[in-house]
Amino acid sequence: AKDYVVTATEALKLSASTKLYMKSNKIRVSWKVKEGDASAIDGYQVYKSTKAQKNYKFMGKTKKNYMDNKKNLKKGTRYFYKVRAYVEIDGQKYYSASSNKGNRIYK
């Protein structure tokens, strides 16, 4: 069972998207599982950066399929987000590949 869960988690393909909410001053990052079985995962980790290719910082983890970014947003800055699923077995974490990079300019 463990092998299946690890393999299924590592094989997941996630698709991320973003939406700007002007009234509540936030960018919502949401994602869906495009391919694979996500029934056994423990949650998702979300990362953000102001550069497409590097400097991604851990934003948080969640069991939901979205996360709101309300902190440290600067007007006119484009933010990039990526998401990966994880499962923890016997204290060891296993990850899916990162999603595509969703991005949004904060206005």
CSV table of C-alpha atoms in Angstrom, one decimal:
chain,number,residue,atom,x,y,z
A,1,ALA,CA,0.0,0.0,0.0
A,2,LYS,CA,2.8,2.4,0.9
A,3,ASP,CA,4.5,1.8,-2.5
A,4,TYR,CA,1.2,2.6,-4.3
A,5,VAL,CA,0.6,5.8,-2.3
A,6,VAL,CA,4.2,7.0,-3.0
A,7,THR,CA,4.0,6.1,-6.7
A,8,ALA,CA,0.5,7.7,-7.0
A,9,THR,CA,1.6,10.9,-5.3
A,10,GLU,CA,4.8,11.2,-7.3
A,11,ALA,CA,2.8,10.7,-10.6
A,12,LEU,CA,0.2,13.4,-9.9
A,13,LYS,CA,0.0,16.2,-12.4
A,14,LEU,CA,-1.4,19.5,-11.0
A,15,SER,CA,-2.7,22.5,-12.9
A,16,ALA,CA,-2.5,25.9,-11.1
A,17,SER,CA,-4.3,29.1,-11.9
A,18,THR,CA,-4.5,32.5,-10.2
A,19,LYS,CA,-7.2,35.2,-9.7
A,20,LEU,CA,-6.9,38.7,-8.4
A,21,TYR,CA,-9.5,39.9,-5.9
A,22,MET,CA,-9.4,43.7,-5.9
A,23,LYS,CA,-11.9,44.2,-3.1
A,24,SER,CA,-10.2,41.9,-0.6
A,25,ASN,CA,-6.6,42.7,-1.8
A,26,LYS,CA,-5.6,39.2,-2.4
A,27,ILE,CA,-4.4,36.8,-5.1
A,28,ARG,CA,-6.0,33.4,-4.9
A,29,VAL,CA,-4.0,30.5,-6.1
A,30,SER,CA,-6.1,27.5,-7.0
A,31,TRP,CA,-5.2,24.1,-8.6
A,32,LYS,CA,-6.7,20.9,-9.7
A,33,VAL,CA,-5.4,17.4,-10.3
A,34,LYS,CA,-5.1,17.0,-14.0
A,35,GLU,CA,-3.9,13.4,-13.9
A,36,GLY,CA,-3.6,10.8,-11.2
A,37,ASP,CA,-5.1,9.6,-8.0
A,38,ALA,CA,-4.9,12.2,-5.2
A,39,SER,CA,-7.1,10.3,-2.7
A,40,ALA,CA,-4.1,9.4,-0.5
A,41,ILE,CA,-2.3,12.7,-0.3
A,42,ASP,CA,-1.9,14.6,3.0
A,43,GLY,CA,-2.1,18.0,1.4
A,44,TYR,CA,-0.5,20.6,-0.9
A,45,GLN,CA,2.5,22.9,-0.5
A,46,VAL,CA,2.3,26.3,-2.2
A,47,TYR,CA,5.4,28.4,-3.2
A,48,LYS,CA,5.6,31.9,-4.5
A,49,SER,CA,8.3,34.1,-6.2
A,50,THR,CA,8.6,37.3,-8.1
A,51,LYS,CA,10.8,35.5,-10.7
A,52,ALA,CA,9.5,32.8,-13.0
A,53,GLN,CA,12.5,30.5,-12.7
A,54,LYS,CA,13.9,30.9,-9.2
A,55,ASN,CA,13.7,32.2,-5.6
A,56,TYR,CA,10.5,30.3,-4.8
A,57,LYS,CA,9.7,30.6,-1.1
A,58,PHE,CA,7.4,28.3,0.9
A,59,MET,CA,4.0,30.1,1.4
A,60,GLY,CA,2.2,27.4,3.3
A,61,LYS,CA,0.5,24.1,3.2
A,62,THR,CA,-3.2,23.2,3.0
A,63,LYS,CA,-5.6,20.4,2.4
A,64,LYS,CA,-7.9,22.6,0.3
A,65,ASN,CA,-7.4,23.2,-3.4
A,66,TYR,CA,-6.7,26.9,-3.1
A,67,MET,CA,-4.7,29.3,-1.0
A,68,ASP,CA,-5.0,33.1,-0.7
A,69,ASN,CA,-2.0,35.3,-0.8
A,70,LYS,CA,-2.7,38.5,1.2
A,71,LYS,CA,0.7,39.3,2.7
A,72,ASN,CA,3.6,41.3,1.3
A,73,LEU,CA,1.9,42.1,-2.0
A,74,LYS,CA,3.3,45.1,-3.9
A,75,LYS,CA,1.3,46.9,-6.5
A,76,GLY,CA,2.6,46.4,-10.0
A,77,THR,CA,4.6,43.3,-9.1
A,78,ARG,CA,4.0,40.0,-10.9
A,79,TYR,CA,3.9,37.0,-8.6
A,80,PHE,CA,4.5,33.4,-9.7
A,81,TYR,CA,3.1,30.4,-7.8
A,82,LYS,CA,3.6,26.7,-8.0
A,83,VAL,CA,2.0,23.9,-6.1
A,84,ARG,CA,3.0,20.3,-5.2
A,85,ALA,CA,1.1,17.6,-3.5
A,86,TYR,CA,2.7,15.6,-0.7
A,87,VAL,CA,2.2,12.6,1.5
A,88,GLU,CA,4.0,11.7,4.7
A,89,ILE,CA,4.7,8.1,5.5
A,90,ASP,CA,6.7,7.1,8.6
A,91,GLY,CA,8.0,10.6,9.0
A,92,GLN,CA,9.2,10.8,5.4
A,93,LYS,CA,7.6,13.2,2.9
A,94,TYR,CA,7.1,12.3,-0.8
A,95,TYR,CA,6.2,14.9,-3.4
A,96,SER,CA,4.5,15.2,-6.7
A,97,ALA,CA,6.1,17.2,-9.4
A,98,SER,CA,5.4,20.9,-9.2
A,99,SER,CA,2.5,22.3,-11.1
A,100,ASN,CA,2.8,24.8,-13.9
A,101,LYS,CA,3.5,28.3,-12.7
A,102,GLY,CA,0.4,30.4,-12.2
A,103,ASN,CA,1.2,34.1,-12.3
A,104,ARG,CA,-0.7,37.3,-11.7
A,105,ILE,CA,0.2,41.0,-11.4
A,106,TYR,CA,-1.0,42.6,-8.2
A,107,LYS,CA,-2.7,45.9,-9.0
